XYZ file of C-alpha atoms in Angstrom:
507
model
C 56.044 28.217 12.354
C 55.982 25.641 15.159
C 58.299 25.843 18.151
C 59.893 22.551 17.156
C 60.901 23.926 13.741
C 62.219 27.126 15.295
C 64.338 25.177 17.785
C 65.550 22.897 14.985
C 66.677 25.891 12.926
C 68.481 27.317 15.954
C 70.213 24.011 16.621
C 71.270 23.655 12.957
C 72.735 27.162 12.891
C 74.584 26.495 16.148
C 76.080 23.273 14.755
C 77.135 24.903 11.445
C 79.647 27.166 13.187
C 80.853 24.403 15.524
C 81.347 21.852 12.702
C 83.152 24.467 10.600
C 85.725 24.938 13.376
C 86.028 21.148 13.839
C 86.614 20.751 10.071
C 89.449 23.289 10.092
C 91.085 21.627 13.099
C 90.805 17.938 12.185
C 90.569 17.960 8.352
C 92.644 20.984 7.375
C 94.977 20.370 10.341
C 94.834 23.996 11.461
C 95.220 24.956 15.156
C 92.287 26.310 17.177
C 94.227 29.562 17.511
C 97.448 30.711 15.814
C 100.747 30.221 17.563
C 101.167 32.503 20.554
C 103.084 35.690 19.882
C 102.499 37.743 22.977
C 104.083 40.883 21.700
C 105.744 41.900 18.475
C 107.244 45.279 17.631
C 109.080 46.823 14.710
C 112.002 49.081 15.648
C 113.686 51.370 13.136
C 116.954 52.339 14.793
C 119.011 55.152 13.262
C 122.027 57.257 14.166
C 122.357 60.615 12.419
C 125.282 63.042 12.342
C 123.702 66.511 12.439
C 126.820 68.385 11.310
C 130.224 67.548 9.883
C 132.810 66.756 12.542
C 136.564 66.280 12.360
C 136.687 64.049 15.415
C 134.013 61.388 15.833
C 134.838 58.314 17.890
C 131.748 56.379 18.991
C 130.461 52.816 19.299
C 126.921 51.958 18.195
C 125.200 49.118 20.116
C 123.214 46.565 18.127
C 119.975 44.994 19.317
C 120.198 41.207 19.557
C 118.370 38.216 21.056
C 118.612 37.861 24.845
C 117.004 35.814 27.600
C 113.694 37.647 27.226
C 113.568 39.094 23.730
C 113.709 37.478 20.308
C 115.220 39.654 17.587
C 115.329 39.319 13.823
C 116.697 42.031 11.535
C 117.495 42.771 7.923
C 120.499 40.942 6.501
C 122.715 44.000 6.075
C 125.578 43.915 8.574
C 126.637 47.313 9.832
C 129.840 48.082 11.680
C 129.871 49.002 15.359
C 132.721 51.584 15.537
C 132.508 54.958 13.789
C 135.455 57.340 13.954
C 137.278 59.991 12.013
C 135.967 62.673 9.669
C 132.391 61.645 8.864
C 129.940 63.393 6.575
C 126.658 64.826 7.795
C 123.695 62.423 7.575
C 122.668 58.893 8.598
C 125.675 56.783 9.606
C 123.708 53.819 11.018
C 120.181 52.612 10.181
C 118.685 49.200 10.852
C 115.197 47.693 11.221
C 114.477 45.014 13.817
C 111.502 42.724 14.452
C 111.259 42.112 18.204
C 108.990 39.757 20.144
C 109.052 38.463 23.705
C 109.157 34.991 25.183
C 106.369 33.941 27.538
C 108.667 31.898 29.797
C 112.073 33.271 30.567
C 115.236 32.212 32.264
C 117.060 34.554 34.589
C 120.366 36.083 33.579
C 123.268 34.112 34.965
C 125.890 35.080 37.484
C 128.215 37.842 36.226
C 131.672 36.699 35.237
C 133.388 40.082 35.590
C 132.885 43.601 36.899
C 132.223 46.660 34.782
C 135.672 48.018 33.878
C 134.378 51.564 33.270
C 134.791 54.029 36.121
C 133.559 57.533 36.814
C 135.347 60.580 35.404
C 138.167 62.095 37.450
C 136.181 65.275 38.168
C 133.311 63.188 39.591
C 135.303 60.932 41.926
C 135.377 63.366 44.834
C 131.612 63.991 44.735
C 130.789 60.276 44.458
C 133.151 59.575 47.359
C 131.297 62.085 49.553
C 127.925 60.463 48.822
C 129.373 56.980 49.252
C 130.912 57.756 52.654
C 127.607 59.147 53.945
C 125.501 56.186 52.795
C 127.924 53.374 53.664
C 128.020 54.175 57.386
C 124.435 53.094 58.072
C 124.318 50.365 55.412
C 127.281 48.020 55.649
C 125.720 45.025 53.819
C 125.130 45.064 50.054
C 121.341 44.672 50.062
C 120.580 47.472 52.542
C 123.121 49.705 50.798
C 121.446 49.096 47.417
C 117.999 49.862 48.859
C 119.145 53.015 50.635
C 120.997 54.341 47.588
C 117.898 53.718 45.473
C 115.695 55.519 48.003
C 118.124 58.454 48.231
C 118.241 58.944 44.459
C 114.529 58.353 43.865
C 112.945 60.169 46.823
C 115.417 62.835 47.889
C 116.806 63.932 44.536
C 114.806 66.004 42.076
C 114.585 65.142 38.386
C 115.874 67.479 35.706
C 114.885 67.222 32.039
C 118.455 68.072 31.002
C 121.784 66.890 32.372
C 122.967 68.959 35.325
C 126.529 68.627 34.085
C 128.598 66.957 36.806
C 128.070 64.973 40.012
C 129.444 67.933 41.956
C 126.510 70.031 40.712
C 124.178 67.087 41.369
C 125.362 66.986 44.975
C 124.943 70.757 45.405
C 121.506 71.063 43.758
C 120.215 67.585 44.726
C 118.868 67.399 41.184
C 119.859 65.089 38.326
C 118.613 63.881 34.979
C 117.374 60.296 34.677
C 120.610 59.342 32.950
C 122.699 60.917 35.718
C 120.618 59.119 38.361
C 121.300 55.787 36.659
C 125.033 56.532 36.421
C 125.234 57.685 40.053
C 123.542 54.507 41.292
C 125.812 52.404 39.070
C 129.081 53.982 40.237
C 128.064 53.861 43.924
C 127.318 50.138 43.644
C 130.650 49.515 41.920
C 132.359 51.350 44.804
C 130.668 48.852 47.143
C 132.056 45.952 45.125
C 128.665 44.890 43.744
C 128.292 43.748 40.130
C 126.278 46.434 38.410
C 125.088 47.296 34.920
C 122.837 49.862 33.238
C 120.301 48.667 30.695
C 119.373 51.195 28.037
C 116.208 50.428 26.149
C 112.612 51.256 25.325
C 109.952 50.886 28.011
C 106.772 49.667 26.300
C 104.736 50.561 29.401
C 105.505 54.256 28.966
C 102.681 56.702 28.256
C 103.815 57.248 24.680
C 103.715 53.511 23.831
C 101.059 52.034 26.130
C 98.207 52.430 23.619
C 100.084 53.265 20.431
C 98.739 51.868 17.136
C 101.088 53.561 14.673
C 104.750 54.481 14.352
C 106.004 56.656 17.217
C 109.465 57.979 17.987
C 110.180 56.557 21.436
C 112.491 57.925 24.090
C 115.021 55.687 25.828
C 114.793 54.529 29.441
C 117.450 53.405 31.922
C 117.246 50.405 34.245
C 119.906 49.654 36.851
C 120.631 46.031 37.724
C 122.810 44.791 40.591
C 123.724 41.221 41.485
C 123.110 40.570 45.195
C 122.429 37.282 47.016
C 122.692 35.223 43.809
C 120.056 37.173 41.881
C 119.728 40.296 39.782
C 117.793 43.165 41.366
C 116.397 45.829 39.031
C 115.484 49.453 39.657
C 114.299 52.028 37.131
C 114.042 55.667 38.129
C 111.922 56.553 35.072
C 109.696 53.494 34.565
C 105.986 54.308 34.292
C 104.826 51.335 36.356
C 107.687 51.612 38.844
C 108.611 47.948 38.307
C 110.926 46.602 35.632
C 109.082 44.116 33.392
C 111.479 42.299 31.018
C 108.565 41.311 28.773
C 107.748 44.981 28.177
C 111.256 46.405 27.844
C 113.305 46.295 24.623
C 116.981 46.161 25.599
C 119.232 48.100 23.240
C 122.316 47.492 25.377
C 123.026 46.165 28.873
C 126.256 48.194 29.092
C 125.263 51.817 28.685
C 128.575 53.144 30.031
C 130.399 51.525 27.111
C 128.239 53.406 24.596
C 127.787 56.534 26.691
C 129.703 58.778 24.284
C 127.232 57.996 21.479
C 124.210 59.246 23.436
C 126.062 62.276 24.847
C 127.650 63.451 21.572
C 126.590 67.013 20.697
C 126.220 66.419 16.964
C 124.753 62.881 17.010
C 121.036 62.157 17.120
C 119.943 58.611 18.020
C 116.294 57.799 17.297
C 114.031 54.758 17.669
C 110.882 54.620 15.551
C 108.603 52.073 17.227
C 105.540 50.388 15.701
C 103.376 47.571 17.154
C 103.189 44.539 14.887
C 100.378 42.401 16.326
C 96.779 42.939 17.353
C 95.560 39.820 19.102
C 98.753 38.472 20.663
C 99.116 35.647 18.108
C 101.098 35.129 14.930
C 98.364 35.811 12.393
C 100.820 36.133 9.488
C 101.904 32.486 9.685
C 98.316 31.321 10.252
C 97.136 33.247 7.182
C 99.913 31.750 5.057
C 99.129 28.160 6.132
C 95.373 28.602 5.610
C 95.893 29.906 2.062
C 97.826 26.762 1.176
C 95.137 24.437 2.594
C 91.831 26.092 1.701
C 91.089 28.966 -0.669
C 87.496 29.118 0.634
C 88.390 29.598 4.293
C 91.324 31.898 3.531
C 88.916 34.306 1.784
C 87.134 34.776 5.135
C 90.338 34.963 7.173
C 90.564 38.221 9.123
C 94.360 37.977 9.571
C 94.783 39.045 5.943
C 93.273 42.480 6.683
C 95.411 45.584 7.330
C 96.378 46.164 10.946
C 93.839 48.963 11.497
C 90.959 46.790 10.208
C 92.123 43.876 12.355
C 91.936 46.064 15.443
C 88.406 47.149 14.555
C 87.085 43.596 14.093
C 89.007 42.285 17.070
C 87.197 44.913 19.126
C 83.626 44.356 17.845
C 83.462 40.571 17.316
C 83.035 40.029 21.061
C 79.831 42.105 21.098
C 77.559 39.211 19.946
C 78.754 37.209 22.956
C 77.670 40.135 25.101
C 74.204 39.833 23.557
C 74.128 36.190 24.681
C 74.717 37.324 28.252
C 71.986 39.952 27.856
C 69.504 37.457 26.390
C 70.061 34.951 29.216
C 69.806 37.630 31.897
C 66.617 39.169 30.482
C 64.723 36.157 29.083
C 65.721 33.392 31.481
C 66.696 35.165 34.708
C 64.340 38.138 34.379
C 66.708 41.044 35.082
C 65.227 44.394 34.077
C 67.360 46.828 32.053
C 67.152 50.123 30.186
C 66.375 49.224 26.615
C 67.826 46.266 24.747
C 71.430 47.177 23.966
C 72.192 49.737 26.670
C 73.950 47.189 28.980
C 76.119 46.018 26.054
C 77.038 49.594 25.183
C 77.918 50.325 28.809
C 80.080 47.177 28.841
C 81.944 48.597 25.820
C 82.310 51.876 27.676
C 83.892 50.106 30.667
C 86.164 48.165 28.285
C 87.383 51.431 26.747
C 88.335 52.805 30.168
C 89.951 51.463 33.301
C 87.318 49.426 35.194
C 87.114 51.337 38.466
C 87.376 54.752 36.858
C 84.697 53.676 34.360
C 82.385 52.636 37.200
C 83.125 55.914 38.953
C 82.188 57.790 35.770
C 78.929 55.826 35.493
C 78.174 56.700 39.121
C 78.735 60.374 38.303
C 76.438 60.083 35.300
C 73.650 58.489 37.379
C 74.144 61.199 39.999
C 74.035 63.798 37.230
C 70.742 62.352 36.008
C 69.219 62.532 39.498
C 70.409 66.097 40.098
C 69.236 67.123 36.625
C 65.771 65.726 37.322
C 65.528 67.589 40.614
C 66.795 70.926 39.273
C 65.247 71.028 35.781
C 61.840 69.913 37.022
C 61.456 73.428 38.423
C 61.999 74.983 34.971
C 59.193 73.011 33.238
C 61.298 72.635 30.086
C 60.361 70.721 26.948
C 62.041 67.354 26.332
C 64.506 68.316 23.564
C 66.060 71.377 25.290
C 66.176 69.406 28.529
C 68.056 66.500 26.979
C 70.341 68.943 25.131
C 71.310 70.428 28.484
C 72.169 66.905 29.692
C 74.353 66.302 26.631
C 76.154 69.584 27.297
C 76.749 68.520 30.898
C 78.188 65.199 29.654
C 80.635 67.075 27.411
C 81.561 69.264 30.391
C 82.118 66.127 32.483
C 84.480 64.741 29.838
C 86.282 68.079 29.710
C 86.833 67.883 33.478
C 88.026 64.259 33.210
C 90.398 65.255 30.418
C 92.010 67.896 32.642
C 92.292 65.376 35.495
C 93.782 62.770 33.168
C 96.362 65.225 31.838
C 97.584 65.951 35.362
C 97.159 62.581 37.085
C 96.857 59.957 34.263
C 93.670 58.415 35.706
C 91.859 57.238 32.572
C 92.577 55.103 29.532
C 93.220 57.362 26.485
C 90.668 55.297 24.487
C 87.991 56.760 26.739
C 88.420 60.182 25.151
C 86.793 59.433 21.824
C 83.380 59.868 20.266
C 82.022 56.411 21.142
C 82.147 56.693 24.988
C 80.565 60.175 24.844
C 77.718 58.891 22.644
C 77.177 55.884 24.940
C 76.966 58.039 28.063
C 74.733 60.590 26.350
C 72.265 57.878 25.277
C 72.411 56.334 28.757
C 71.652 59.650 30.474
C 68.832 60.326 28.013
C 67.263 56.916 28.715
C 67.785 57.375 32.440
C 66.200 60.836 32.395
C 63.127 59.639 30.487
C 62.765 56.688 32.856
C 63.023 58.928 35.924
C 60.576 61.420 34.408
C 57.968 58.763 33.610
C 58.403 56.210 36.401
C 60.107 58.032 39.267
C 63.218 56.962 41.188
C 61.698 54.010 43.081
C 60.495 52.175 39.958
C 63.649 53.149 38.018
C 66.064 51.676 40.559
C 65.706 47.961 39.492
C 66.425 48.729 35.788
C 69.381 50.915 36.825
C 70.911 48.125 38.931
C 70.108 45.494 36.284
C 71.715 47.550 33.529
C 74.871 48.124 35.572
C 75.013 44.424 36.560
C 74.870 43.182 32.945
C 77.311 45.924 31.877
C 79.849 44.655 34.437
C 79.267 41.040 33.290
C 79.800 42.137 29.681
C 82.969 43.981 30.655
C 84.510 40.852 32.199
C 83.481 38.847 29.134
C 85.291 41.379 26.923
C 88.464 40.798 28.961
C 88.763 37.110 27.989
C 91.533 37.297 25.410
C 91.144 33.613 24.459
C 87.468 34.123 23.494
C 88.424 37.161 21.391
C 91.173 35.247 19.590
C 88.898 32.244 18.887
C 86.170 34.516 17.458
C 88.709 36.467 15.403
C 90.218 33.237 14.053
C 86.843 31.582 13.390
C 84.290 34.327 12.553
C 81.832 31.646 11.373
C 81.065 31.111 15.074
C 78.759 34.120 14.722
C 76.358 31.697 12.999
C 76.461 29.572 16.178
C 75.705 32.669 18.239
C 72.624 33.349 16.098
C 71.540 29.730 16.616
C 71.890 30.061 20.397
C 69.933 33.322 20.357
C 67.117 31.600 18.433
C 67.058 28.823 21.052
C 66.998 31.349 23.888
C 64.352 33.428 22.107
C 62.092 30.379 21.721
C 62.109 29.773 25.480
C 58.691 30.566 26.971
C 59.055 29.067 30.423
C 59.179 30.805 33.776
C 62.004 33.189 34.491
C 64.030 32.719 37.657
C 62.818 36.069 38.983
C 59.204 34.933 38.472
C 59.830 31.673 40.317
C 61.221 33.665 43.255
C 58.401 36.205 43.090
C 55.640 33.588 43.061
C 57.377 31.130 45.369
C 54.582 31.362 47.953
C 51.928 30.365 45.368
C 53.953 27.316 44.334
C 54.395 26.242 47.957
C 50.636 26.636 48.636
C 49.804 24.514 45.592
């Protein structure tokens, strides 16, 4: 087949995918991507009485729409106050759909102070702490900062409530709830508007990478109004900074509902489940596409179950990585290990945090060099030698797992079968290359492989590209067309032009 025909086929395939997207946008009147829905969660909120009680007098807060969060719930209206002789079992259960706004407005100036005060037995202890801290911090801002530093840095954290602020003062230890209350009451003593948010921190370890229903624990965030703005501090936030777009507020007045969460025979639980994969409203897009085109709706990935959506959302970007590889190898002339090794390493970096992934790759390369130096003296056959390398890789992951458990250094997705297989294949290829070519000749492919892997990693981070490919999978036909065009290129590579620059200048 002539080059002209090959290029024509590649161009036709490229245009098929492009024209298909144009048809959906301008003929079917569908958007390029579904409407943005940056985060959506399902919360099943229940309050259970664990044993029959004669005296129950509690208020149950309801989750509702605020400045940052949009809330929709089932139509059943449940009461807020529960008192008297209640039977054992669920007394409150409600399901909420919660999403977050991209642009937010700040909460306005408070109209009144919190009317709740500390218990009588705690007043003396709070007064002692207040008198010590107020002497060196007369203004509100410095007082708020110093109180926060005192509670966060100089007070230990207990998993259970210590019991009273007198014990807190003696032991210099408090639970996260007691820390929030202590900060709140000290700020009220200073005459500063203060409130305690109780909610679910979506940046916590238990929810950061969750893909199924998980019972989440509650977090506390203190907010004080100083110099015409709200200042937030959370003594138990994973990231250390309060992010309203990653925090589901159950109530902004914890003290009012304190008795509910401290009741001995009441269990409050929040079952949390993520509702979106790509950050867009695929449900509405799927519904509109079904009404406009049965053909296109049959190929719509938003109709798949959530687990399948996550799988395809993860792998559809790989063909774009092959485009980067094809350009780098065929047109620039970068040498690599094998054909798909850089793409696989890019996936490995995407499944881990970038710098820790690079550090792991550095360890693997170092492992390959040490292995070559040590095992050369044993004169082993290839299969046992490579099996030893695989065992060392498993040992490396075991060590990283221990480090991650203690210091939370790696992304949990890294500890799965795929990254181990990728590293094992990489070390095998590296070992064979070092055995056959030596270190000097192996260095350019090593650097080239790592360079394309890093490029692929950054490509995988473009959320917009992922969403477009997920919404319009027919663009894979365009990718094939581009690869045919690149594959039919037989001109000089950039590396060859640089290498033979002197010959061109002489001519």
